[in-house]
mmCIF file of C-alpha atoms in Angstrom:
data_model
loop_
_atom_site.group_PDB
_atom_site.id
_atom_site.type_symbol
_atom_site.label_atom_id
_atom_site.label_comp_id
_atom_site.label_asym_id
_atom_site.label_seq_id
_atom_site.Cartn_x
_atom_site.Cartn_y
_atom_site.Cartn_z
ATOM 1 C CA MET A 1 14.374 -15.277 28.558
ATOM 2 C CA ALA A 2 13.659 -18.882 27.561
ATOM 3 C CA SER A 3 12.809 -19.720 23.961
ATOM 4 C CA LEU A 4 9.411 -21.319 23.428
ATOM 5 C CA ARG A 5 8.994 -24.384 21.266
ATOM 6 C CA PRO A 6 5.725 -25.923 20.062
ATOM 7 C CA VAL A 7 4.368 -28.799 22.120
ATOM 8 C CA GLN A 8 1.949 -31.127 20.331
ATOM 9 C CA GLY A 9 -0.414 -33.378 22.258
ATOM 10 C CA LEU A 10 -1.897 -36.579 20.880
ATOM 11 C CA GLY A 11 -4.435 -35.827 18.176
ATOM 12 C CA CYS A 12 -3.222 -32.228 17.906
ATOM 13 C CA ASP A 13 -0.947 -32.582 14.892
ATOM 14 C CA ALA A 14 -0.819 -29.665 12.458
ATOM 15 C CA ALA A 15 -2.992 -29.952 9.345
ATOM 16 C CA VAL A 16 -0.729 -30.411 6.306
ATOM 17 C CA GLY A 17 -1.911 -29.256 2.896
ATOM 18 C CA SER A 18 -2.029 -31.537 -0.147
ATOM 19 C CA LEU A 19 0.060 -30.700 -3.203
ATOM 20 C CA VAL A 20 -2.856 -31.649 -5.470
ATOM 21 C CA PRO A 21 -4.255 -28.324 -6.761
ATOM 22 C CA SER A 22 -7.972 -27.709 -6.271
ATOM 23 C CA GLY A 23 -8.175 -25.614 -9.434
ATOM 24 C CA SER A 24 -10.609 -23.233 -7.722
ATOM 25 C CA ARG A 25 -8.797 -20.363 -9.454
ATOM 26 C CA GLU A 26 -6.719 -20.537 -12.610
ATOM 27 C CA PHE A 27 -4.025 -18.170 -13.857
ATOM 28 C CA LYS A 28 -2.170 -17.671 -17.134
ATOM 29 C CA LEU A 29 1.213 -16.079 -17.799
ATOM 30 C CA CYS A 30 0.463 -12.773 -19.523
ATOM 31 C CA SER A 31 3.851 -11.117 -19.763
ATOM 32 C CA LYS A 32 7.525 -11.338 -18.949
ATOM 33 C CA HIS A 33 9.777 -8.309 -18.635
ATOM 34 C CA THR A 34 13.532 -8.367 -17.987
ATOM 35 C CA GLU A 35 14.991 -5.296 -16.293
ATOM 36 C CA GLY A 36 18.655 -6.210 -16.639
ATOM 37 C CA MET A 37 21.326 -8.623 -15.491
ATOM 38 C CA HIS A 38 21.056 -7.870 -11.773
ATOM 39 C CA PRO A 39 18.863 -10.098 -9.552
ATOM 40 C CA LEU A 40 15.543 -8.666 -8.376
ATOM 41 C CA TYR A 41 14.991 -9.275 -4.668
ATOM 42 C CA ALA A 42 11.771 -7.383 -3.923
ATOM 43 C CA ILE A 43 8.403 -6.706 -5.540
ATOM 44 C CA SER A 44 5.326 -5.102 -3.996
ATOM 45 C CA PHE A 45 1.904 -3.761 -4.985
ATOM 46 C CA ASN A 46 0.742 -0.418 -3.621
ATOM 47 C CA PHE A 47 -1.962 -1.154 -1.025
ATOM 48 C CA ILE A 48 -1.577 2.290 0.585
ATOM 49 C CA ASP A 49 -3.537 4.358 -1.952
ATOM 50 C CA ALA A 50 -6.694 3.130 -3.734
ATOM 51 C CA ARG A 51 -5.773 5.231 -6.780
ATOM 52 C CA TYR A 52 -2.735 3.052 -7.405
ATOM 53 C CA TYR A 53 -3.801 -0.524 -6.635
ATOM 54 C CA ASP A 54 -2.626 -1.520 -10.135
ATOM 55 C CA VAL A 55 0.865 -0.117 -9.515
ATOM 56 C CA PHE A 56 3.776 -2.163 -8.180
ATOM 57 C CA ALA A 57 7.493 -1.638 -7.677
ATOM 58 C CA THR A 58 10.625 -3.774 -7.915
ATOM 59 C CA ALA A 59 14.067 -3.483 -6.352
ATOM 60 C CA GLY A 60 17.399 -4.971 -7.367
ATOM 61 C CA GLY A 61 20.915 -3.748 -8.039
ATOM 62 C CA ASN A 62 20.975 0.016 -7.511
ATOM 63 C CA ARG A 63 17.569 0.463 -9.168
ATOM 64 C CA VAL A 64 13.969 0.817 -7.946
ATOM 65 C CA THR A 65 11.350 0.719 -10.699
ATOM 66 C CA THR A 66 7.600 1.348 -10.647
ATOM 67 C CA TYR A 67 5.184 -0.325 -13.075
ATOM 68 C CA ARG A 68 1.493 -0.247 -13.892
ATOM 69 C CA GLY A 69 -0.300 -3.433 -14.835
ATOM 70 C CA LEU A 70 -2.216 -2.706 -18.037
ATOM 71 C CA PRO A 71 -5.657 -4.218 -18.788
ATOM 72 C CA ASP A 72 -4.243 -6.167 -21.754
ATOM 73 C CA GLY A 73 -1.850 -8.096 -19.507
ATOM 74 C CA ASN A 74 1.276 -6.103 -20.275
ATOM 75 C CA LEU A 75 3.382 -3.899 -18.012
ATOM 76 C CA ALA A 76 4.114 -0.188 -18.381
ATOM 77 C CA VAL A 77 7.251 1.265 -16.817
ATOM 78 C CA LEU A 78 6.321 4.424 -14.901
ATOM 79 C CA GLN A 79 9.602 5.492 -13.301
ATOM 80 C CA ALA A 80 13.074 4.195 -12.547
ATOM 81 C CA TYR A 81 15.170 5.504 -9.676
ATOM 82 C CA ILE A 82 18.912 4.820 -10.026
ATOM 83 C CA ASP A 83 20.847 5.147 -6.783
ATOM 84 C CA ALA A 84 23.995 7.269 -6.784
ATOM 85 C CA ASP A 85 25.869 4.391 -5.130
ATOM 86 C CA ASP A 86 26.814 2.059 -7.995
ATOM 87 C CA ALA A 87 27.713 -0.691 -5.513
ATOM 88 C CA GLN A 88 24.281 -0.637 -3.893
ATOM 89 C CA SER A 89 22.123 -3.756 -4.103
ATOM 90 C CA PHE A 90 18.568 -3.116 -2.989
ATOM 91 C CA TYR A 91 17.058 -6.055 -1.086
ATOM 92 C CA THR A 92 13.718 -4.618 -0.014
ATOM 93 C CA LEU A 93 11.111 -1.923 -0.570
ATOM 94 C CA SER A 94 7.778 -0.833 0.864
ATOM 95 C CA TRP A 95 5.098 1.724 -0.002
ATOM 96 C CA VAL A 96 4.563 4.515 2.533
ATOM 97 C CA SER A 97 3.003 7.989 2.549
ATOM 98 C CA ASP A 98 3.595 11.202 4.421
ATOM 99 C CA LEU A 99 0.906 13.268 6.155
ATOM 100 C CA ARG A 100 -0.005 14.855 2.816
ATOM 101 C CA SER A 101 -0.682 11.391 1.346
ATOM 102 C CA THR A 102 2.213 11.691 -1.098
ATOM 103 C CA PRO A 103 3.000 8.209 -2.520
ATOM 104 C CA LEU A 104 6.509 7.293 -1.425
ATOM 105 C CA LEU A 105 8.725 4.238 -1.754
ATOM 106 C CA VAL A 106 11.185 3.251 0.945
ATOM 107 C CA ALA A 107 14.029 1.019 -0.252
ATOM 108 C CA ALA A 108 17.248 -0.298 1.269
ATOM 109 C CA GLY A 109 19.927 -2.939 0.899
ATOM 110 C CA THR A 110 23.641 -3.488 1.185
ATOM 111 C CA ASN A 111 24.827 0.072 1.828
ATOM 112 C CA MET A 112 22.836 0.375 5.098
ATOM 113 C CA VAL A 113 21.106 3.618 4.000
ATOM 114 C CA ILE A 114 17.318 3.791 3.704
ATOM 115 C CA ARG A 115 16.244 5.732 0.618
ATOM 116 C CA VAL A 116 12.854 7.453 0.459
ATOM 117 C CA ILE A 117 11.757 8.050 -3.138
ATOM 118 C CA ASN A 118 9.000 10.474 -4.131
ATOM 119 C CA CYS A 119 6.891 8.591 -6.689
ATOM 120 C CA ALA A 120 5.339 11.815 -7.972
ATOM 121 C CA THR A 121 8.717 13.137 -9.113
ATOM 122 C CA GLY A 122 10.858 9.998 -9.245
ATOM 123 C CA LYS A 123 13.466 11.824 -7.186
ATOM 124 C CA LEU A 124 15.180 11.016 -3.908
ATOM 125 C CA PHE A 125 13.163 12.583 -1.098
ATOM 126 C CA LYS A 126 15.116 11.637 2.030
ATOM 127 C CA SER A 127 17.822 9.281 3.286
ATOM 128 C CA PHE A 128 17.826 7.677 6.734
ATOM 129 C CA ILE A 129 21.021 6.469 8.395
ATOM 130 C CA GLY A 130 21.287 4.350 11.528
ATOM 131 C CA HIS A 131 21.690 0.661 10.747
ATOM 132 C CA GLY A 132 25.158 -0.857 10.950
ATOM 133 C CA GLY A 133 24.601 -3.636 8.404
ATOM 134 C CA SER A 134 22.663 -4.574 5.287
ATOM 135 C CA ILE A 135 18.917 -3.965 5.506
ATOM 136 C CA ASN A 136 16.974 -7.086 4.603
ATOM 137 C CA GLU A 137 13.345 -6.023 4.878
ATOM 138 C CA ILE A 138 11.117 -2.976 5.330
ATOM 139 C CA ARG A 139 7.415 -3.109 6.201
ATOM 140 C CA THR A 140 4.813 -0.353 6.511
ATOM 141 C CA GLN A 141 2.333 0.100 9.369
ATOM 142 C CA PRO A 142 -1.001 -0.567 7.571
ATOM 143 C CA LEU A 143 -3.022 1.642 9.934
ATOM 144 C CA ASN A 144 -0.526 4.509 9.867
ATOM 145 C CA PRO A 145 1.519 4.405 6.640
ATOM 146 C CA SER A 146 3.886 7.153 7.796
ATOM 147 C CA LEU A 147 5.506 4.561 10.061
ATOM 148 C CA PHE A 148 7.733 1.727 8.875
ATOM 149 C CA ILE A 149 10.081 -0.843 10.368
ATOM 150 C CA SER A 150 13.404 -2.129 9.057
ATOM 151 C CA ALA A 151 15.219 -5.406 9.728
ATOM 152 C CA SER A 152 18.995 -5.538 9.466
ATOM 153 C CA LYS A 153 22.113 -7.659 9.471
ATOM 154 C CA ASP A 154 23.168 -5.616 12.536
ATOM 155 C CA GLU A 155 20.763 -7.796 14.609
ATOM 156 C CA SER A 156 18.292 -4.943 15.147
ATOM 157 C CA VAL A 157 14.836 -3.803 14.056
ATOM 158 C CA ARG A 158 14.120 -0.065 13.884
ATOM 159 C CA LEU A 159 10.872 1.902 13.836
ATOM 160 C CA TRP A 160 10.915 5.081 11.703
ATOM 161 C CA ASN A 161 8.655 8.043 10.971
ATOM 162 C CA VAL A 162 8.950 8.880 7.270
ATOM 163 C CA HIS A 163 7.353 12.298 7.746
ATOM 164 C CA THR A 164 9.907 13.597 10.248
ATOM 165 C CA GLY A 165 12.861 11.294 9.526
ATOM 166 C CA ILE A 166 13.009 10.115 13.137
ATOM 167 C CA CYS A 167 14.172 6.711 14.356
ATOM 168 C CA ILE A 168 11.673 6.212 17.185
ATOM 169 C CA LEU A 169 12.564 2.798 18.582
ATOM 170 C CA ILE A 170 15.352 0.215 18.268
ATOM 171 C CA PHE A 171 14.449 -3.401 19.026
ATOM 172 C CA ALA A 172 17.751 -4.984 20.074
ATOM 173 C CA GLY A 173 19.839 -5.855 23.092
ATOM 174 C CA GLY A 174 19.471 -8.344 25.922
ATOM 175 C CA GLY A 175 16.573 -10.356 24.492
ATOM 176 C CA GLY A 176 17.085 -9.394 20.868
ATOM 177 C CA HIS A 177 18.222 -11.350 17.856
ATOM 178 C CA ARG A 178 21.658 -12.959 17.902
ATOM 179 C CA HIS A 179 22.196 -12.971 14.146
ATOM 180 C CA ASP A 180 20.966 -11.164 11.012
ATOM 181 C CA VAL A 181 17.293 -10.137 11.138
ATOM 182 C CA LEU A 182 15.757 -11.195 7.827
ATOM 183 C CA SER A 183 12.082 -10.311 8.064
ATOM 184 C CA VAL A 184 9.682 -8.213 10.111
ATOM 185 C CA ASP A 185 5.972 -7.390 10.089
ATOM 186 C CA PHE A 186 3.365 -5.235 11.831
ATOM 187 C CA HIS A 187 0.299 -6.828 13.383
ATOM 188 C CA PRO A 188 -2.654 -5.902 11.110
ATOM 189 C CA SER A 189 -4.850 -4.489 13.887
ATOM 190 C CA ASP A 190 -2.737 -4.172 17.038
ATOM 191 C CA VAL A 191 -0.633 -1.064 16.373
ATOM 192 C CA HIS A 192 1.703 -1.903 19.259
ATOM 193 C CA ARG A 193 2.814 -5.352 18.121
ATOM 194 C CA ILE A 194 5.420 -6.560 15.604
ATOM 195 C CA ALA A 195 7.080 -9.860 14.755
ATOM 196 C CA SER A 196 10.658 -10.367 13.564
ATOM 197 C CA CYS A 197 12.728 -13.359 12.514
ATOM 198 C CA GLY A 198 16.208 -14.169 11.332
ATOM 199 C CA MET A 199 19.314 -16.283 11.092
ATOM 200 C CA ASP A 200 19.192 -17.204 14.779
ATOM 201 C CA ASN A 201 16.264 -19.519 13.828
ATOM 202 C CA THR A 202 13.805 -17.597 16.021
ATOM 203 C CA VAL A 203 10.667 -15.537 15.615
ATOM 204 C CA LYS A 204 10.366 -12.775 18.200
ATOM 205 C CA ILE A 205 7.167 -10.948 19.097
ATOM 206 C CA TRP A 206 7.614 -7.428 20.403
ATOM 207 C CA SER A 207 5.338 -4.852 22.019
ATOM 208 C CA MET A 208 5.827 -1.095 21.752
ATOM 209 C CA LYS A 209 2.784 -0.242 23.883
ATOM 210 C CA GLU A 210 4.956 1.142 26.667
ATOM 211 C CA PHE A 211 6.601 3.488 24.167
ATOM 212 C CA SER A 212 3.481 4.799 22.393
ATOM 213 C CA PRO A 213 4.038 8.383 23.723
ATOM 214 C CA TYR A 214 7.315 8.452 21.772
ATOM 215 C CA VAL A 215 5.529 7.346 18.601
ATOM 216 C CA LYS A 216 3.083 10.242 19.008
ATOM 217 C CA LYS A 217 5.918 12.644 19.810
ATOM 218 C CA SER A 218 7.704 11.705 16.575
ATOM 219 C CA PHE A 219 4.934 13.385 14.515
ATOM 220 C CA THR A 220 5.271 16.753 16.250
ATOM 221 C CA TRP A 221 9.055 16.834 16.746
ATOM 222 C CA THR A 222 10.541 20.029 15.266
ATOM 223 C CA ASP A 223 14.169 19.739 16.337
ATOM 224 C CA LEU A 224 16.802 17.752 14.449
ATOM 225 C CA PRO A 225 15.903 14.039 14.079
ATOM 226 C CA SER A 226 19.267 13.158 15.687
ATOM 227 C CA LYS A 227 18.152 14.877 18.899
ATOM 228 C CA PHE A 228 15.008 12.782 19.284
ATOM 229 C CA PRO A 229 15.075 10.580 22.427
ATOM 230 C CA THR A 230 15.157 7.250 20.576
ATOM 231 C CA LYS A 231 14.362 4.367 22.917
ATOM 232 C CA VAL A 232 15.775 0.845 22.901
ATOM 233 C CA VAL A 233 13.399 -2.081 23.401
ATOM 234 C CA GLN A 234 15.614 -4.877 24.702
ATOM 235 C CA PHE A 235 13.153 -7.664 25.495
ATOM 236 C CA PRO A 236 10.424 -9.174 23.311
ATOM 237 C CA LEU A 237 7.162 -10.581 24.615
ATOM 238 C CA MET A 238 8.104 -13.996 23.247
ATOM 239 C CA THR A 239 11.000 -15.751 21.553
ATOM 240 C CA CYS A 240 9.670 -18.666 19.514
ATOM 241 C CA VAL A 241 11.562 -21.570 17.931
ATOM 242 C CA VAL A 242 9.196 -22.974 15.305
ATOM 243 C CA HIS A 243 11.897 -23.784 12.735
ATOM 244 C CA SER A 244 15.294 -25.472 12.926
ATOM 245 C CA ASN A 245 17.047 -23.200 10.441
ATOM 246 C CA TYR A 246 17.088 -19.586 9.208
ATOM 247 C CA VAL A 247 13.646 -17.958 9.269
ATOM 248 C CA ASP A 248 13.557 -15.585 6.302
ATOM 249 C CA CYS A 249 9.916 -14.521 6.049
ATOM 250 C CA THR A 250 7.189 -13.878 8.614
ATOM 251 C CA ARG A 251 3.716 -12.350 8.260
ATOM 252 C CA TRP A 252 0.821 -11.887 10.647
ATOM 253 C CA LEU A 253 -2.470 -13.562 9.688
ATOM 254 C CA GLY A 254 -4.808 -11.958 12.203
ATOM 255 C CA ASP A 255 -3.420 -13.035 15.580
ATOM 256 C CA PHE A 256 -1.686 -16.019 13.960
ATOM 257 C CA ILE A 257 1.738 -16.002 12.315
ATOM 258 C CA LEU A 258 2.883 -17.414 8.986
ATOM 259 C CA SER A 259 6.619 -18.104 8.905
ATOM 260 C CA LYS A 260 9.019 -19.791 6.520
ATOM 261 C CA SER A 261 12.456 -21.309 6.804
ATOM 262 C CA VAL A 262 14.489 -23.389 4.314
ATOM 263 C CA GLU A 263 12.488 -26.532 5.122
ATOM 264 C CA ASN A 264 10.208 -26.593 2.053
ATOM 265 C CA GLU A 265 7.143 -25.381 3.921
ATOM 266 C CA ILE A 266 5.351 -22.404 5.432
ATOM 267 C CA VAL A 267 4.008 -22.858 8.958
ATOM 268 C CA LEU A 268 0.899 -21.235 10.440
ATOM 269 C CA TRP A 269 1.014 -21.015 14.225
ATOM 270 C CA GLU A 270 -0.528 -19.199 17.143
ATOM 271 C CA PRO A 271 1.566 -17.420 19.765
ATOM 272 C CA LYS A 272 -0.246 -17.301 23.095
ATOM 273 C CA THR A 273 1.040 -14.748 25.569
ATOM 274 C CA LYS A 274 0.064 -13.917 29.128
ATOM 275 C CA GLU A 275 -0.395 -10.325 27.956
ATOM 276 C CA GLN A 276 -3.281 -11.514 25.763
ATOM 277 C CA GLY A 277 -5.042 -13.033 28.738
ATOM 278 C CA HIS A 278 -3.978 -16.673 28.366
ATOM 279 C CA GLY A 279 -3.837 -17.855 31.961
ATOM 280 C CA GLU A 280 -1.512 -20.808 31.439
ATOM 281 C CA GLY A 281 1.567 -18.848 30.430
ATOM 282 C CA ASP A 282 3.188 -18.308 27.068
ATOM 283 C CA SER A 283 2.890 -21.101 24.507
ATOM 284 C CA ILE A 284 2.967 -21.915 20.799
ATOM 285 C CA ASP A 285 0.360 -23.879 18.887
ATOM 286 C CA VAL A 286 1.298 -25.025 15.366
ATOM 287 C CA LEU A 287 -1.920 -25.103 13.344
ATOM 288 C CA GLN A 288 -1.185 -25.780 9.667
ATOM 289 C CA LYS A 289 1.639 -26.428 7.226
ATOM 290 C CA TYR A 290 1.821 -25.420 3.570
ATOM 291 C CA PRO A 291 4.330 -27.552 1.622
ATOM 292 C CA VAL A 292 6.523 -25.744 -0.926
ATOM 293 C CA PRO A 293 8.805 -28.184 -2.824
ATOM 294 C CA ASP A 294 12.292 -27.017 -3.872
ATOM 295 C CA CYS A 295 12.167 -24.091 -1.470
ATOM 296 C CA ASP A 296 15.262 -25.028 0.515
ATOM 297 C CA ILE A 297 17.342 -21.899 -0.026
ATOM 298 C CA TRP A 298 16.985 -18.713 1.973
ATOM 299 C CA PHE A 299 15.715 -15.270 0.922
ATOM 300 C CA ILE A 300 12.630 -16.521 -0.859
ATOM 301 C CA LYS A 301 9.653 -14.526 0.426
ATOM 302 C CA PHE A 302 5.912 -15.039 0.158
ATOM 303 C CA SER A 303 3.086 -12.518 -0.114
ATOM 304 C CA CYS A 304 -0.684 -12.279 0.379
ATOM 305 C CA ASP A 305 -3.462 -10.266 -1.203
ATOM 306 C CA PHE A 306 -4.901 -7.301 0.724
ATOM 307 C CA HIS A 307 -7.616 -9.414 2.397
ATOM 308 C CA PHE A 308 -5.272 -12.317 3.263
ATOM 309 C CA ASN A 309 -7.280 -14.856 1.296
ATOM 310 C CA GLN A 310 -4.429 -16.346 -0.704
ATOM 311 C CA LEU A 311 -0.680 -16.677 -0.424
ATOM 312 C CA ALA A 312 1.851 -16.980 -3.250
ATOM 313 C CA ILE A 313 5.434 -18.197 -2.964
ATOM 314 C CA GLY A 314 8.067 -19.094 -5.530
ATOM 315 C CA ASN A 315 10.840 -21.668 -5.384
ATOM 316 C CA ARG A 316 14.318 -22.222 -6.820
ATOM 317 C CA GLU A 317 12.876 -23.986 -9.903
ATOM 318 C CA GLY A 318 10.787 -20.972 -10.996
ATOM 319 C CA LYS A 319 7.430 -22.395 -9.888
ATOM 320 C CA ILE A 320 4.862 -20.467 -7.834
ATOM 321 C CA TYR A 321 2.561 -22.149 -5.314
ATOM 322 C CA VAL A 322 -0.717 -20.378 -4.549
ATOM 323 C CA TRP A 323 -2.366 -21.398 -1.271
ATOM 324 C CA ASP A 324 -5.750 -20.521 0.202
ATOM 325 C CA VAL A 325 -4.919 -19.410 3.758
ATOM 326 C CA GLN A 326 -8.531 -19.272 4.936
ATOM 327 C CA THR A 327 -9.235 -23.009 4.654
ATOM 328 C CA CYS A 328 -8.538 -25.939 6.943
ATOM 329 C CA PRO A 329 -6.894 -28.178 5.945
ATOM 330 C CA PRO A 330 -4.825 -25.942 3.627
ATOM 331 C CA GLU A 331 -5.926 -25.874 -0.002
ATOM 332 C CA LEU A 332 -3.424 -25.512 -2.816
ATOM 333 C CA ILE A 333 -5.320 -23.358 -5.323
ATOM 334 C CA THR A 334 -2.860 -23.828 -8.170
ATOM 335 C CA MET A 335 0.804 -24.234 -9.075
ATOM 336 C CA LEU A 336 2.086 -21.777 -11.686
ATOM 337 C CA SER A 337 4.879 -22.795 -14.043
ATOM 338 C CA SER A 338 6.145 -21.858 -17.480
ATOM 339 C CA PRO A 339 8.997 -22.903 -19.791
ATOM 340 C CA GLN A 340 9.976 -19.209 -19.714
ATOM 341 C CA CYS A 341 10.701 -19.350 -15.997
ATOM 342 C CA LYS A 342 13.212 -21.910 -14.746
ATOM 343 C CA ILE A 343 15.147 -19.822 -12.227
ATOM 344 C CA THR A 344 14.736 -18.868 -8.573
ATOM 345 C CA ILE A 345 11.733 -16.669 -7.747
ATOM 346 C CA ARG A 346 12.898 -14.382 -4.929
ATOM 347 C CA GLN A 347 9.586 -12.745 -4.114
ATOM 348 C CA THR A 348 5.974 -12.558 -5.238
ATOM 349 C CA ALA A 349 3.310 -9.874 -4.942
ATOM 350 C CA VAL A 350 -0.426 -10.563 -5.036
ATOM 351 C CA SER A 351 -2.741 -7.785 -6.199
ATOM 352 C CA PHE A 352 -5.415 -6.192 -4.006
ATOM 353 C CA ASP A 353 -8.145 -8.658 -5.070
ATOM 354 C CA GLY A 354 -5.850 -11.604 -5.783
ATOM 355 C CA SER A 355 -6.536 -11.614 -9.529
ATOM 356 C CA THR A 356 -2.930 -10.812 -10.520
ATOM 357 C CA ILE A 357 0.308 -12.330 -9.244
ATOM 358 C CA VAL A 358 3.662 -10.810 -10.145
ATOM 359 C CA ALA A 359 7.015 -12.346 -9.318
ATOM 360 C CA CYS A 360 10.650 -11.268 -9.542
ATOM 361 C CA SER A 361 13.517 -13.610 -10.224
ATOM 362 C CA LYS A 362 17.213 -14.131 -9.784
ATOM 363 C CA ASP A 363 17.909 -13.273 -13.444
ATOM 364 C CA GLY A 364 16.247 -9.836 -13.242
ATOM 365 C CA SER A 365 12.924 -10.833 -14.821
ATOM 366 C CA ILE A 366 9.357 -9.991 -13.815
ATOM 367 C CA TYR A 367 6.497 -12.394 -14.532
ATOM 368 C CA ARG A 368 2.828 -11.426 -14.546
ATOM 369 C CA TRP A 369 0.119 -14.040 -14.063
ATOM 370 C CA ASP A 370 -3.572 -13.078 -14.405
ATOM 371 C CA GLU A 371 -6.615 -15.036 -13.306
ATOM 372 C CA VAL A 372 -8.638 -16.580 -16.118
ATOM 373 C CA GLU A 373 -12.375 -17.146 -16.063
ATOM 374 C CA HIS A 374 -13.499 -20.713 -15.444
ATOM 375 C CA GLU A 375 -15.405 -22.485 -18.157
ATOM 376 C CA ALA A 376 -17.992 -23.445 -15.538
ATOM 377 C CA ALA A 377 -18.532 -19.775 -14.745
ATOM 378 C CA LYS A 378 -19.086 -18.963 -18.419
ATOM 379 C CA ASN A 379 -21.853 -21.527 -18.826
#
């Protein structure tokens, strides 16, 4: 399968955002909390359950910690799960729930085992084994939070059912990734479509529509999970080369894709496939670019609020760039910086309504930024 590259006609250049902040929203640093000496690689708000929109979790070392953001700007530690494997380094986590709506956290990293943590008890609920390398990212199906996908160093992506412990599908093989898979995401409305990216410099778009009966079967399976007829999806719908280096973060924005490499920018582009009814064959259209200075190292990941209005990303200097992703050309809302933060921000998390941004850093610290009211709005 040939890899697709963007083709730009005259007058069709991508819109590039200005690094002059609009100041349409302003934030202040409210608190800093240091967990320990280990780097924190992942941070995520709970968008699964409306009761816990003010709760987020972090992962790093062999620890997964949940916090609540307090009204006064501080953080309250709710629970800390310490993995039995002292050598474990968690790289990723995601909020999921079982069929009883129990709040669960799924976390994984270097030891290749996916841990499912019950947030009601703080105890280990289940462990899933299958990957043959470090697990770099986990994402939850927003329309069915019992399903999640994992991206691994073993060049595969796997679809899991947290309720039954079944690995339903493996995305790998003939048309799969040829190096570590670093990031993966579900389409927000098309339950059959995912995107993945990695160290082979590609973004791949996959369809599981053909295998939907197996997804349904995974919820009613009563035999051992190891006896489930797991299927291998060998060929993606598209293989896209939008970047010239590692692609370490990808997110759907409607039918568009946001992706990031180590090239100091995030790119918004549209994949057009024949399956979607485009009569001229598969193609890529690069739409916009969001500059992010000093973001030239890999494993720095961005996040969006629940409604995909704004995007936040850190850099290796400890700064956070907040972009409006609903405007054209792109609008830089603000750039967050503080003398307290001068080290690499590995990941950000934006709250449900975008009013709080939390970030985790290489030195094991968490930073909380809250929106402040404009003077113009007060008058």
